[in-house]
mmCIF file with all atom_site columns, C-alpha atoms in Angstrom:
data_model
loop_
_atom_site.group_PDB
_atom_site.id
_atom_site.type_symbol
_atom_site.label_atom_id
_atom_site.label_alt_id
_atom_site.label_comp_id
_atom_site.label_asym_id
_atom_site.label_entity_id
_atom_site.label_seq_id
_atom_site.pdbx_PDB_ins_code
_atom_site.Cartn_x
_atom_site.Cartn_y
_atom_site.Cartn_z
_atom_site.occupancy
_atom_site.B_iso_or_equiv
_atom_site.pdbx_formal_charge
_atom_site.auth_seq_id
_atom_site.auth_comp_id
_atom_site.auth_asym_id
_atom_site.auth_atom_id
_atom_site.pdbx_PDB_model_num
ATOM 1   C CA . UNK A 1 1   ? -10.504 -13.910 3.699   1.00 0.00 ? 1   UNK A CA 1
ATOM 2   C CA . UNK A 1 2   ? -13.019 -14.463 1.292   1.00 0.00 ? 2   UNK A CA 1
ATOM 3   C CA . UNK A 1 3   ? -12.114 -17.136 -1.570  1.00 0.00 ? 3   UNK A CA 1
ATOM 4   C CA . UNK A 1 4   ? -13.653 -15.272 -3.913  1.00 0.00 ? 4   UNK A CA 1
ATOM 5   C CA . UNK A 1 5   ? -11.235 -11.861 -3.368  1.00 0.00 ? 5   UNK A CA 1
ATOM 6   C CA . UNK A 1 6   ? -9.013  -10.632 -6.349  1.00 0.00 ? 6   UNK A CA 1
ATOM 7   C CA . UNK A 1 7   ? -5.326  -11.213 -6.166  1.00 0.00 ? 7   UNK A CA 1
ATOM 8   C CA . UNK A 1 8   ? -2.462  -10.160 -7.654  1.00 0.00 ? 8   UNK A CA 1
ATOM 9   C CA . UNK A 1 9   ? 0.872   -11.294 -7.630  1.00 0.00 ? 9   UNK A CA 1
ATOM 10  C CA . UNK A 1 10  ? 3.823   -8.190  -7.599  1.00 0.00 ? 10  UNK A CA 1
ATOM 11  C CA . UNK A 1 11  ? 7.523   -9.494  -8.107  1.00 0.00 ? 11  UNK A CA 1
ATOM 12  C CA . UNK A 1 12  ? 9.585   -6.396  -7.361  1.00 0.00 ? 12  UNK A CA 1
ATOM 13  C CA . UNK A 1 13  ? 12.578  -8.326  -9.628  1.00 0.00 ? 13  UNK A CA 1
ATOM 14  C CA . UNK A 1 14  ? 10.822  -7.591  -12.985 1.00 0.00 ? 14  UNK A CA 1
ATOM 15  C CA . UNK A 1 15  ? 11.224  -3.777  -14.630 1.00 0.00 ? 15  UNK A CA 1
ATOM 16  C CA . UNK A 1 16  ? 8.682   -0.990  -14.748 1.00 0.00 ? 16  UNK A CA 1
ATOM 17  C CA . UNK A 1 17  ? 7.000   -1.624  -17.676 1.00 0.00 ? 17  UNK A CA 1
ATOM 18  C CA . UNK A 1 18  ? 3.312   -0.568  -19.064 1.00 0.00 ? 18  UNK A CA 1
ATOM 19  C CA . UNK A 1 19  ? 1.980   -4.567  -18.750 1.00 0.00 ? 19  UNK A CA 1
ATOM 20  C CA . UNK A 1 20  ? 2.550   -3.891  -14.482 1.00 0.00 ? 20  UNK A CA 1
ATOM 21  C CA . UNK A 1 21  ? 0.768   -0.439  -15.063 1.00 0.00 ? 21  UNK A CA 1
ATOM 22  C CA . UNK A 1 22  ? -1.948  -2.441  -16.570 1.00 0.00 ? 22  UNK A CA 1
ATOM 23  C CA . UNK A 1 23  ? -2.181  -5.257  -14.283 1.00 0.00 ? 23  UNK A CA 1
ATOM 24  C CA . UNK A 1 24  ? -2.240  -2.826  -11.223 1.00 0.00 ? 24  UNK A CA 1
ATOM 25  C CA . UNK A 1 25  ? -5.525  -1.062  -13.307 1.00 0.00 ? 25  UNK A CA 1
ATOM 26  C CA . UNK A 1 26  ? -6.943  -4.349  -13.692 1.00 0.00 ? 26  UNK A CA 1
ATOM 27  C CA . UNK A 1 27  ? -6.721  -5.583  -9.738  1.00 0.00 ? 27  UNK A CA 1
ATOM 28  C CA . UNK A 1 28  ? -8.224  -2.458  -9.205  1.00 0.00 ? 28  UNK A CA 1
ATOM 29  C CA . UNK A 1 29  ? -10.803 -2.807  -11.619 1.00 0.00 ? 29  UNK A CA 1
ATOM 30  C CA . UNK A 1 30  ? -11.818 -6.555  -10.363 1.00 0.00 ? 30  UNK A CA 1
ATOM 31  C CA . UNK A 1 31  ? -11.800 -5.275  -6.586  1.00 0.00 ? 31  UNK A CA 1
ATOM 32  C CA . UNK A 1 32  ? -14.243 -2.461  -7.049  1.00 0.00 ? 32  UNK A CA 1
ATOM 33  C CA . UNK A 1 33  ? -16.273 -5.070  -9.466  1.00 0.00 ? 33  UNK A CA 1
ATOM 34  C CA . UNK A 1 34  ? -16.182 -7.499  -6.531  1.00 0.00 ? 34  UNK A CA 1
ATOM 35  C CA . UNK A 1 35  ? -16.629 -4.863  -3.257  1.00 0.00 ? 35  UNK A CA 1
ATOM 36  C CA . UNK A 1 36  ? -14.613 -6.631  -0.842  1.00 0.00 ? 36  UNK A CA 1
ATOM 37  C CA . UNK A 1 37  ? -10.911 -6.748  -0.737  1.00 0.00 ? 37  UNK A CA 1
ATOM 38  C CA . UNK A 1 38  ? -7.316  -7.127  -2.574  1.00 0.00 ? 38  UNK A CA 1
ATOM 39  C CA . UNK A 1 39  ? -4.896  -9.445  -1.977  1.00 0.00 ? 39  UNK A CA 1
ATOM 40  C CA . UNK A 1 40  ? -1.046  -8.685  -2.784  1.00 0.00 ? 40  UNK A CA 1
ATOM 41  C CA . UNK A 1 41  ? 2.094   -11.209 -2.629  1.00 0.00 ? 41  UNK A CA 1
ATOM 42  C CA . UNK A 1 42  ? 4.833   -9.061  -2.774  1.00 0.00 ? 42  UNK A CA 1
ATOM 43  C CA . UNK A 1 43  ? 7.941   -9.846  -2.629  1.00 0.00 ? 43  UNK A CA 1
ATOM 44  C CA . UNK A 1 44  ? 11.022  -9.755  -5.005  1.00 0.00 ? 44  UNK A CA 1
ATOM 45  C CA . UNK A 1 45  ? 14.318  -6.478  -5.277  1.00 0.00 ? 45  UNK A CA 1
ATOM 46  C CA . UNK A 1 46  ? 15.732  -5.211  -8.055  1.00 0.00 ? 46  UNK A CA 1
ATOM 47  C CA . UNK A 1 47  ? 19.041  -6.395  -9.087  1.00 0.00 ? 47  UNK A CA 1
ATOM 48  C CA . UNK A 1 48  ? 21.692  -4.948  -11.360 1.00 0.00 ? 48  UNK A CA 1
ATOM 49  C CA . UNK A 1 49  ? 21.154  -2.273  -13.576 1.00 0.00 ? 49  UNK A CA 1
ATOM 50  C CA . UNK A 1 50  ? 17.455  -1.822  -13.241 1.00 0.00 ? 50  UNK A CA 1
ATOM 51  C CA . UNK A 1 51  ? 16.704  1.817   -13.801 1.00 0.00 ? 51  UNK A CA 1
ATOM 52  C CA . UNK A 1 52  ? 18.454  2.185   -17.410 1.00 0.00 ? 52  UNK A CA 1
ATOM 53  C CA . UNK A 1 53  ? 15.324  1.950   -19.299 1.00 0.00 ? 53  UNK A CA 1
ATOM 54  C CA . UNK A 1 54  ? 12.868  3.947   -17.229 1.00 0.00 ? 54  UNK A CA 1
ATOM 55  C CA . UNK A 1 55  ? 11.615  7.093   -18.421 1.00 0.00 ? 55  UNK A CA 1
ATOM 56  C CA . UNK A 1 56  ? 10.018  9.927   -16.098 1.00 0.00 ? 56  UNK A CA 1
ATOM 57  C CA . UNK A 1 57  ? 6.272   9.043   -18.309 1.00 0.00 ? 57  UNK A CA 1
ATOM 58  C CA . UNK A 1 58  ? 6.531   5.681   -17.232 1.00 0.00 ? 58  UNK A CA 1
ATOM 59  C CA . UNK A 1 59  ? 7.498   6.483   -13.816 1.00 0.00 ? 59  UNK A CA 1
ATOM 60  C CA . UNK A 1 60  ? 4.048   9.073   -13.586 1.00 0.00 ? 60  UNK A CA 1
ATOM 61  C CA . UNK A 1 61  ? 1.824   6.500   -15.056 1.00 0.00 ? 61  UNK A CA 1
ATOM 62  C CA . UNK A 1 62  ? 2.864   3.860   -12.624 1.00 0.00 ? 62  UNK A CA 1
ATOM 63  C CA . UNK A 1 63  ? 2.598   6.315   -9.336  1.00 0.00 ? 63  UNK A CA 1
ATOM 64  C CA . UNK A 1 64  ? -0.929  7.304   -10.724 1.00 0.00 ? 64  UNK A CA 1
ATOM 65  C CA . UNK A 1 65  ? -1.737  3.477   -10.928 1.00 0.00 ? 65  UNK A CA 1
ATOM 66  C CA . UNK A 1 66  ? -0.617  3.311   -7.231  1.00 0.00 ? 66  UNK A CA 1
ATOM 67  C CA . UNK A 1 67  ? -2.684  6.365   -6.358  1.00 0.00 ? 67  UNK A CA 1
ATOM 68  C CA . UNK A 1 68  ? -5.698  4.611   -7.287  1.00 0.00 ? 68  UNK A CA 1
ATOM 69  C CA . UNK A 1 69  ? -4.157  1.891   -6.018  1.00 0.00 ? 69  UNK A CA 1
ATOM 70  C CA . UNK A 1 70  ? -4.082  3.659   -2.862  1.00 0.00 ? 70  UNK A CA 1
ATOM 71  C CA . UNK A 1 71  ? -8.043  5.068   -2.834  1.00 0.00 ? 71  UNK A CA 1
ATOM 72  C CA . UNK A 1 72  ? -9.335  2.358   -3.743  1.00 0.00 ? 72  UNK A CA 1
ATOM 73  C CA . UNK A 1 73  ? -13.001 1.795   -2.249  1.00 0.00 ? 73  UNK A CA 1
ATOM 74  C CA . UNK A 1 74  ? -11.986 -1.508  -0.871  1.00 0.00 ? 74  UNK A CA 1
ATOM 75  C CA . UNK A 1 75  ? -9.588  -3.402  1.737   1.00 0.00 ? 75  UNK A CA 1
ATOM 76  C CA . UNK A 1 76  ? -6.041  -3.919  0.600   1.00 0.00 ? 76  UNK A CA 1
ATOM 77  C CA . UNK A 1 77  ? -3.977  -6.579  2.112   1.00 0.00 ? 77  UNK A CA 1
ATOM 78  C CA . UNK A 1 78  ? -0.236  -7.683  1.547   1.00 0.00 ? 78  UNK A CA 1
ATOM 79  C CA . UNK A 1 79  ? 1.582   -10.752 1.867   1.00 0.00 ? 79  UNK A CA 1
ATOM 80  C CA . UNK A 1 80  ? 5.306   -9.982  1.814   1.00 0.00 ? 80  UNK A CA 1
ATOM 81  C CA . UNK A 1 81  ? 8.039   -12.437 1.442   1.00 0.00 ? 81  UNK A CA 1
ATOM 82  C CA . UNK A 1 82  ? 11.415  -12.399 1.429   1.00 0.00 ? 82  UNK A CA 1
ATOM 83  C CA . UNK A 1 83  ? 13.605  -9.251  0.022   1.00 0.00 ? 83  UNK A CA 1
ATOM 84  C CA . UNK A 1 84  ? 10.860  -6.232  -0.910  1.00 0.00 ? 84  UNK A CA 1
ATOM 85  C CA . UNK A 1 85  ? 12.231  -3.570  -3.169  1.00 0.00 ? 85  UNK A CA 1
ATOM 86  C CA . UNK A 1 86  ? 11.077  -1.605  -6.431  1.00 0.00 ? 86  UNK A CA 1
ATOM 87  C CA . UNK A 1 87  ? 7.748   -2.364  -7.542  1.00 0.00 ? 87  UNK A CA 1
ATOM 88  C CA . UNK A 1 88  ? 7.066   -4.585  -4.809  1.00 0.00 ? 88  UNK A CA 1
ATOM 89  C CA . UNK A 1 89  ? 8.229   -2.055  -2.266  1.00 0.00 ? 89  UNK A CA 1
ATOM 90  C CA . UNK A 1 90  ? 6.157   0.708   -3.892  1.00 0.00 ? 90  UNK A CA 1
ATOM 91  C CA . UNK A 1 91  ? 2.872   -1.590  -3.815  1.00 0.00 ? 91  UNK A CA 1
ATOM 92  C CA . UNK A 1 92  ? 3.525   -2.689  -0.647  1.00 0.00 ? 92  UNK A CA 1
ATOM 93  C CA . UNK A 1 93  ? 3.574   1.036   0.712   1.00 0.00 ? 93  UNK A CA 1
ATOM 94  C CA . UNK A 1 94  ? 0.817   1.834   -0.521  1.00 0.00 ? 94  UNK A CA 1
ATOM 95  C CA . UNK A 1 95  ? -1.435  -0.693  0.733   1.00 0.00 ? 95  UNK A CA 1
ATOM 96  C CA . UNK A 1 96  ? -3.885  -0.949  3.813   1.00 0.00 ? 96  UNK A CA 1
ATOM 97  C CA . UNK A 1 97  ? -2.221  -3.691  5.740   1.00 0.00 ? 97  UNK A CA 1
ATOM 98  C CA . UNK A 1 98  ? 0.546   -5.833  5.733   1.00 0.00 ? 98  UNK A CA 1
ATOM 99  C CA . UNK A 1 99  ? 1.324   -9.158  6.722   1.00 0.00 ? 99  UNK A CA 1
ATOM 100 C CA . UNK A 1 100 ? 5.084   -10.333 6.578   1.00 0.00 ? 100 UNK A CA 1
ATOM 101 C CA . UNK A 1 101 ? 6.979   -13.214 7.955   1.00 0.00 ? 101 UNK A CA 1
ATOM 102 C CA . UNK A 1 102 ? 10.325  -13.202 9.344   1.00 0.00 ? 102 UNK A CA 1
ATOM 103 C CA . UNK A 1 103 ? 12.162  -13.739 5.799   1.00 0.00 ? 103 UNK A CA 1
ATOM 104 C CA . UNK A 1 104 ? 11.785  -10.057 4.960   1.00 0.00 ? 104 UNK A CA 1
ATOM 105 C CA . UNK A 1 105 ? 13.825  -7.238  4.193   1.00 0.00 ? 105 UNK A CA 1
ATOM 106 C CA . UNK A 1 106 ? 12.459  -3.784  2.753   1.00 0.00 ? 106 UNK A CA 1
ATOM 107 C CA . UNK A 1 107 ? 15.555  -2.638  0.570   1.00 0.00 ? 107 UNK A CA 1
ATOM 108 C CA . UNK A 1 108 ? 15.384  0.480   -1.228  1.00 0.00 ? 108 UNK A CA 1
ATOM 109 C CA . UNK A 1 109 ? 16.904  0.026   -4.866  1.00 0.00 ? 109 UNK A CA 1
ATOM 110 C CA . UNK A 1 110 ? 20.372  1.579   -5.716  1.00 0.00 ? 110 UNK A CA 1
ATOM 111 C CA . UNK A 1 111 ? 21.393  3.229   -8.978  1.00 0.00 ? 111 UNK A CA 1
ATOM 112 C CA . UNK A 1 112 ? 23.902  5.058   -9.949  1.00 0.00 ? 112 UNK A CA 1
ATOM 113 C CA . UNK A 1 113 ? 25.089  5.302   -6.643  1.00 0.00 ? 113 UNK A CA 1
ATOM 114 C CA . UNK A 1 114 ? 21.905  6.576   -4.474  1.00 0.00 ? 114 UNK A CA 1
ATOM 115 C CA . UNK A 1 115 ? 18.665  5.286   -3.910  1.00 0.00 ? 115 UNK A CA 1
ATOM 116 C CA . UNK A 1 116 ? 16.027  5.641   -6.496  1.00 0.00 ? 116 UNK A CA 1
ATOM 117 C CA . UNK A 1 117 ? 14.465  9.061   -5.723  1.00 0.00 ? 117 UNK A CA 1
ATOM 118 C CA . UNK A 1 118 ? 10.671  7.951   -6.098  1.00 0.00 ? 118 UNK A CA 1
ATOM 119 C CA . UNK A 1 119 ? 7.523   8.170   -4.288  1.00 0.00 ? 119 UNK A CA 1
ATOM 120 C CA . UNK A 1 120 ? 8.592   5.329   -1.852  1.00 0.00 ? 120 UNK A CA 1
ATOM 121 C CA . UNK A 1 121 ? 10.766  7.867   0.130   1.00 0.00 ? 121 UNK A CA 1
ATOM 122 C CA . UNK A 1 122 ? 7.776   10.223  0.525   1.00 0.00 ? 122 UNK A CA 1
ATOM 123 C CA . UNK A 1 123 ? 5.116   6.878   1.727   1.00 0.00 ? 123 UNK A CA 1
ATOM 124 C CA . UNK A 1 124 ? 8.384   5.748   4.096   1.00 0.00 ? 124 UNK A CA 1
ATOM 125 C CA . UNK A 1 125 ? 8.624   9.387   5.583   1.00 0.00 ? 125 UNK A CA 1
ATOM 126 C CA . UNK A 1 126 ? 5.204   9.671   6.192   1.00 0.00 ? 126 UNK A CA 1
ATOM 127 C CA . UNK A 1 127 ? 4.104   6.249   7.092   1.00 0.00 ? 127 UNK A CA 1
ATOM 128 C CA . UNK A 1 128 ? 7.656   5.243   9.096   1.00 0.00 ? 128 UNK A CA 1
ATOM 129 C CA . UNK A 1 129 ? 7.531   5.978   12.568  1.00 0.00 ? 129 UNK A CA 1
ATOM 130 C CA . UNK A 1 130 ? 10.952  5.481   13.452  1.00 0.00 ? 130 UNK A CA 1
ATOM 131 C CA . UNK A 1 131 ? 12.849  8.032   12.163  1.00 0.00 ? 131 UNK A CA 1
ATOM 132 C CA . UNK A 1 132 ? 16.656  6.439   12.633  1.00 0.00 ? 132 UNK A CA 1
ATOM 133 C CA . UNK A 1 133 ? 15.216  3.406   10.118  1.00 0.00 ? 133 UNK A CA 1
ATOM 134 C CA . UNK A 1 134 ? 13.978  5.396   7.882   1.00 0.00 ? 134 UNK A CA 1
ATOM 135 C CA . UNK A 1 135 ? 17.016  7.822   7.560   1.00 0.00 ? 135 UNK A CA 1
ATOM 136 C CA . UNK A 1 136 ? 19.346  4.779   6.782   1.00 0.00 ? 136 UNK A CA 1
ATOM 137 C CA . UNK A 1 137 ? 16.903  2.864   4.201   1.00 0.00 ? 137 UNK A CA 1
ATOM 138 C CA . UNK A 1 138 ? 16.510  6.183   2.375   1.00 0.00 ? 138 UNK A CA 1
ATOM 139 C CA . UNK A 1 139 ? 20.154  8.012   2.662   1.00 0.00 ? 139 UNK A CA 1
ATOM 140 C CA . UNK A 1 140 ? 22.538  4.670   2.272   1.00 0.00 ? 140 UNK A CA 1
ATOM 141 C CA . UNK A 1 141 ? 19.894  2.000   1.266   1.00 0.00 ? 141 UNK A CA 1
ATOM 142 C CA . UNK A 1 142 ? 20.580  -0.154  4.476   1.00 0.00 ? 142 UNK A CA 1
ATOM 143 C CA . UNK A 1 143 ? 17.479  -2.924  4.197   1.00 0.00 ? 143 UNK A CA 1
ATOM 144 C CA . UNK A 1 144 ? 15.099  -2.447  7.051   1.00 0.00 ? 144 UNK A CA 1
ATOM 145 C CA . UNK A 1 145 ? 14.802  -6.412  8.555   1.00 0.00 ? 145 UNK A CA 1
ATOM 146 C CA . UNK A 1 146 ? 11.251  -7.734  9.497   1.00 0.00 ? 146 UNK A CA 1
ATOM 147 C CA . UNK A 1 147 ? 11.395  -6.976  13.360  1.00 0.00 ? 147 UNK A CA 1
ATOM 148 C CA . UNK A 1 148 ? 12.670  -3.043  11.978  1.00 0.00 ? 148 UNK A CA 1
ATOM 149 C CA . UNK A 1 149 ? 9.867   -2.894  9.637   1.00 0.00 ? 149 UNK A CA 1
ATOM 150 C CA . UNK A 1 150 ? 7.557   -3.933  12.178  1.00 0.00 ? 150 UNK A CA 1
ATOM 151 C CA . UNK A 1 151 ? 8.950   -1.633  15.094  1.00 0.00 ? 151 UNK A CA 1
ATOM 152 C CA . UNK A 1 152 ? 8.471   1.165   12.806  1.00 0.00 ? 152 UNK A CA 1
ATOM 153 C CA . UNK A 1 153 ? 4.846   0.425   11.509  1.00 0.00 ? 153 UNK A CA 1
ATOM 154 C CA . UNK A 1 154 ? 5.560   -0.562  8.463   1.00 0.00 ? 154 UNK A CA 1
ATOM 155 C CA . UNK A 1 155 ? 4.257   -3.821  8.370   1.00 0.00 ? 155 UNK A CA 1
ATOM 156 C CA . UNK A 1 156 ? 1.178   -4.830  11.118  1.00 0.00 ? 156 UNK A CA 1
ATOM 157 C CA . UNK A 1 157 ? 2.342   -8.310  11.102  1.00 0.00 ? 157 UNK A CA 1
ATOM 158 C CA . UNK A 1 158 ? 5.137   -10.662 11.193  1.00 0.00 ? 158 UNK A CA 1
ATOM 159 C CA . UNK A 1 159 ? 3.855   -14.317 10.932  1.00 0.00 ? 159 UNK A CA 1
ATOM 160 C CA . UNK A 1 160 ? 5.116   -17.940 10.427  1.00 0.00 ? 160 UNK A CA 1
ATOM 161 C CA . UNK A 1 161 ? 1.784   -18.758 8.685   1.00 0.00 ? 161 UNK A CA 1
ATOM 162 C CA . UNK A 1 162 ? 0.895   -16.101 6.250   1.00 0.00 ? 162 UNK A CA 1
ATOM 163 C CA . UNK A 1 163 ? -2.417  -17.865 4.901   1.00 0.00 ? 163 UNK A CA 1
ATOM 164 C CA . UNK A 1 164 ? -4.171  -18.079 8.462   1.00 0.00 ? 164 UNK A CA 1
ATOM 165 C CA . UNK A 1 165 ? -3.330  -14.212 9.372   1.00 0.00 ? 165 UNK A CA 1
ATOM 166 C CA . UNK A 1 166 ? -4.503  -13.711 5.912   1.00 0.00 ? 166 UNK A CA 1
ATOM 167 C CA . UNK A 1 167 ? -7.662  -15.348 6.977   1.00 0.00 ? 167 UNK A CA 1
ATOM 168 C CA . UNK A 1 168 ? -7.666  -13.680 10.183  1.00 0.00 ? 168 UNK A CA 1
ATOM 169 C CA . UNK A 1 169 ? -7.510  -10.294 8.536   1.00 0.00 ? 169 UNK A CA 1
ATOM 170 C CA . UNK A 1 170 ? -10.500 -10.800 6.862   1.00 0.00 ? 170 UNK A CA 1
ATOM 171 C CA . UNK A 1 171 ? -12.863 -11.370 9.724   1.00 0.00 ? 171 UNK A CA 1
ATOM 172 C CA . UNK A 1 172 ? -11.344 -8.105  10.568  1.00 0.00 ? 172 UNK A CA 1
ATOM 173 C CA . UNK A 1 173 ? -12.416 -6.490  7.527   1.00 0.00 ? 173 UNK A CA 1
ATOM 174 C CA . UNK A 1 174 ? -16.277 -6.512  7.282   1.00 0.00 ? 174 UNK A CA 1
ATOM 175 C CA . UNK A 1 175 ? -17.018 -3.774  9.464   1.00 0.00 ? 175 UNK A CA 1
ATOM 176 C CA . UNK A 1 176 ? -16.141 -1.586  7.433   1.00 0.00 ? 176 UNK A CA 1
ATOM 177 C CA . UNK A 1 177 ? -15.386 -1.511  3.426   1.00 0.00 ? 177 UNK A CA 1
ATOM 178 C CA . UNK A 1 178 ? -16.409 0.583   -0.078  1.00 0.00 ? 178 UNK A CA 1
ATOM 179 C CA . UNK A 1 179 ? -16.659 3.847   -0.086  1.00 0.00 ? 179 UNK A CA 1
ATOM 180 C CA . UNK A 1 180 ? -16.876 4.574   3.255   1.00 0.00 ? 180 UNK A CA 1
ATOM 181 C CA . UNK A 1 181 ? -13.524 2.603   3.985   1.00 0.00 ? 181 UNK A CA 1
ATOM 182 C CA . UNK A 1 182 ? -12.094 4.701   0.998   1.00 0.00 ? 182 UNK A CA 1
ATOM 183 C CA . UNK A 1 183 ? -13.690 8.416   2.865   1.00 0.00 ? 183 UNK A CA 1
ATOM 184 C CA . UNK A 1 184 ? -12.129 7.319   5.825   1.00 0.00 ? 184 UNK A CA 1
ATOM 185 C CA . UNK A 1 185 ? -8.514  6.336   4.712   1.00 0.00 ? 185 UNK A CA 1
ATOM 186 C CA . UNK A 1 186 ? -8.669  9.809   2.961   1.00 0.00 ? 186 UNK A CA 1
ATOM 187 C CA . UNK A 1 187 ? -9.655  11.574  6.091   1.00 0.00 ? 187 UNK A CA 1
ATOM 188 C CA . UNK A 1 188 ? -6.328  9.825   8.076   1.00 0.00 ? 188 UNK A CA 1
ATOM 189 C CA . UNK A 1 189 ? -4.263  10.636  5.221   1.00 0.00 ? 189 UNK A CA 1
ATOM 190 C CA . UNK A 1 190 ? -5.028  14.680  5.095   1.00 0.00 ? 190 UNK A CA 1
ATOM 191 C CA . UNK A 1 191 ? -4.434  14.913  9.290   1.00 0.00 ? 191 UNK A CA 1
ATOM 192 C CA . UNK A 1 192 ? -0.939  15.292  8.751   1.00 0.00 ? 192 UNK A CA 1
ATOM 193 C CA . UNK A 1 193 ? -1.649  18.285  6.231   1.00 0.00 ? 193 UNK A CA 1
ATOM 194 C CA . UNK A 1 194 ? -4.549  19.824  6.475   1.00 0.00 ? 194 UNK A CA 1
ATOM 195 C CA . UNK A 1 195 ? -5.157  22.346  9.309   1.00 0.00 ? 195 UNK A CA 1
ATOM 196 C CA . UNK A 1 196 ? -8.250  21.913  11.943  1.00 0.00 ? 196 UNK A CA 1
ATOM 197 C CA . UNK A 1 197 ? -10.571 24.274  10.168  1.00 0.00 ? 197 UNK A CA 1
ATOM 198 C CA . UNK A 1 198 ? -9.823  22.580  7.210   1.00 0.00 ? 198 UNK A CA 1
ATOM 199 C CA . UNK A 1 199 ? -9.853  19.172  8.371   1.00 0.00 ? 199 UNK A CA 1
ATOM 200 C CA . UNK A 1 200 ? -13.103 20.114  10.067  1.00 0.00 ? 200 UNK A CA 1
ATOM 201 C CA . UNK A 1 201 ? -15.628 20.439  7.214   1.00 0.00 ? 201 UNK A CA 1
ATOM 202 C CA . UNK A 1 202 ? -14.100 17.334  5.682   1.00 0.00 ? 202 UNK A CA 1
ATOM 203 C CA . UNK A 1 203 ? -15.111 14.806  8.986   1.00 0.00 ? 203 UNK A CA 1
ATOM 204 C CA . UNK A 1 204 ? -18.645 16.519  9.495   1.00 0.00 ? 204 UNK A CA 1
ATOM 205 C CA . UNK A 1 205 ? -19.404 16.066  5.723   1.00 0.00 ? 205 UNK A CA 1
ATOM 206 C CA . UNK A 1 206 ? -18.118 12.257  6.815   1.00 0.00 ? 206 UNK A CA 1
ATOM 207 C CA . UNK A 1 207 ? -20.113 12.608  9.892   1.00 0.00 ? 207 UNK A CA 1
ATOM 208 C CA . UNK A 1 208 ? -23.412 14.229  8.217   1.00 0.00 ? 208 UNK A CA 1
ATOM 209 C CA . UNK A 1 209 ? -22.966 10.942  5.465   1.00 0.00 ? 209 UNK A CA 1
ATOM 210 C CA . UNK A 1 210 ? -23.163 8.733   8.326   1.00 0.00 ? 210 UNK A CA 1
ATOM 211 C CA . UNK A 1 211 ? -25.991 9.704   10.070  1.00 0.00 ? 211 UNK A CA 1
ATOM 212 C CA . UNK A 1 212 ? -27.593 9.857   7.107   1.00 0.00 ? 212 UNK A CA 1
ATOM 213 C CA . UNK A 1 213 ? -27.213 6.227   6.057   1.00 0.00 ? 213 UNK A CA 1
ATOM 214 C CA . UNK A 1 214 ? -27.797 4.910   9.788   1.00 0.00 ? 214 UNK A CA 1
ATOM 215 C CA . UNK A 1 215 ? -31.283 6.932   9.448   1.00 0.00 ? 215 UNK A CA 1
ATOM 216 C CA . UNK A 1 216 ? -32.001 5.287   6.141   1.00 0.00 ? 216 UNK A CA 1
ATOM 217 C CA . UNK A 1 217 ? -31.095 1.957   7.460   1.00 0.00 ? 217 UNK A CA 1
ATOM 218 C CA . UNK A 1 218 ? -33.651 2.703   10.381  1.00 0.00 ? 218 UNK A CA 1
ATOM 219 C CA . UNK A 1 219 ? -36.449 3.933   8.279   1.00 0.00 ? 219 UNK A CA 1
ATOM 220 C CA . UNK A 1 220 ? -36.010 0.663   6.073   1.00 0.00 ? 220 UNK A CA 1
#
């Protein structure tokens, strides 16, 4: 990967606060500034009583950020270390790929006896392709272990040497990237909602784009 691509570092110990709002803005800012990719190290839980100053404004604010977060017209890539919970959890789902190595845990925060009820349940049930997993992580908060996380597509990778898949990764990566990349991702993500006739005007808009640009790239 590219020396030059913005990163940003996400340590799921620290609280919600509006200075992680902001930084998760400003990656996103720098990535569509620079058109290639985002790096995230994630890694880092929640510990103790971590939810007594959140409010439900904060909470919005911060799954917008990770919305954008999530459209963004360029390749996002995590490194995950280690225990993964909280903000680092919720970054971490909502990214395009994920490297891990064998260290990590997912672990879905407790409080006040039950998991934290936010977004992360709804990426883990739709992303999560083993359902048993999921339904522990989510219910009782049982951490899902690296080989888990893997089995059930939740990470792509499981590595000793996180820097050279991280390189690796980004050969992968320049096929495809902008606003196309974004179109596309937003295509996968409405299959599991949208119905075909819906669906359908959605890909041949895609389709009729592409054509389109390979027919300028011809005439040029």
């Amino acid at each position: 990967m590219d020396n030059d691509s913005p990163i940003l570092e996400v340590d799921g110990r620290r609280p919600l606060s509006a200075d992680r709002i902001d930084a998760i803005g400003e990656a996103c800012d720098r990535a569509e500034a620079h058109g290639g990719r985002l790096v995230l190290h994630v890694s880092g839980a929640p510990e103790g009583s971590w939810a007594d100053d959140l409010t439900v404004s904060l909470v919005s604010k911060w799954e917008r950020a990770l919305r954008r977060l999530e459209r963004l017209p360029a390749a996002t890539v995590a490194v995950v270390d280690g225990d993964v919970g909280g903000l680092a959890l919720d970054v971490l789902l909502a990214t395009d790929y994920r490297i891990a190595t064998g260290s990590v845990r997912l672990v879905l925060p407790v409080s006040d006896g039950a998991t934290w009820p936010g977004m992360a349940l709804y990426r883990l049930g739709r992303q999560g392709a083993g359902a048993a997993v999921i339904r522990r992580a989510v219910l009782f908060g049982t951490p899902v272990e690296a080989a888990e996380a893997l089995a059930v597509q939740l990470v792509d990778e499981v590595v000793d040497d996180p820097a050279r898949a991280l390189e690796l990764a980004g050969e992968r990566f320049t096929a495809v990237a902008g606003s196309e990349l974004a179109i596309r991702r937003q295509l996968m993500f409405e299959a599991s909602t949208n119905g075909f006739e819906e669906a359908l005007g959605a890909h041949l808009a895609a389709c009729d784009r592409a054509l389109r640009r390979a027919a300028a790239g011809v005439a040029s």
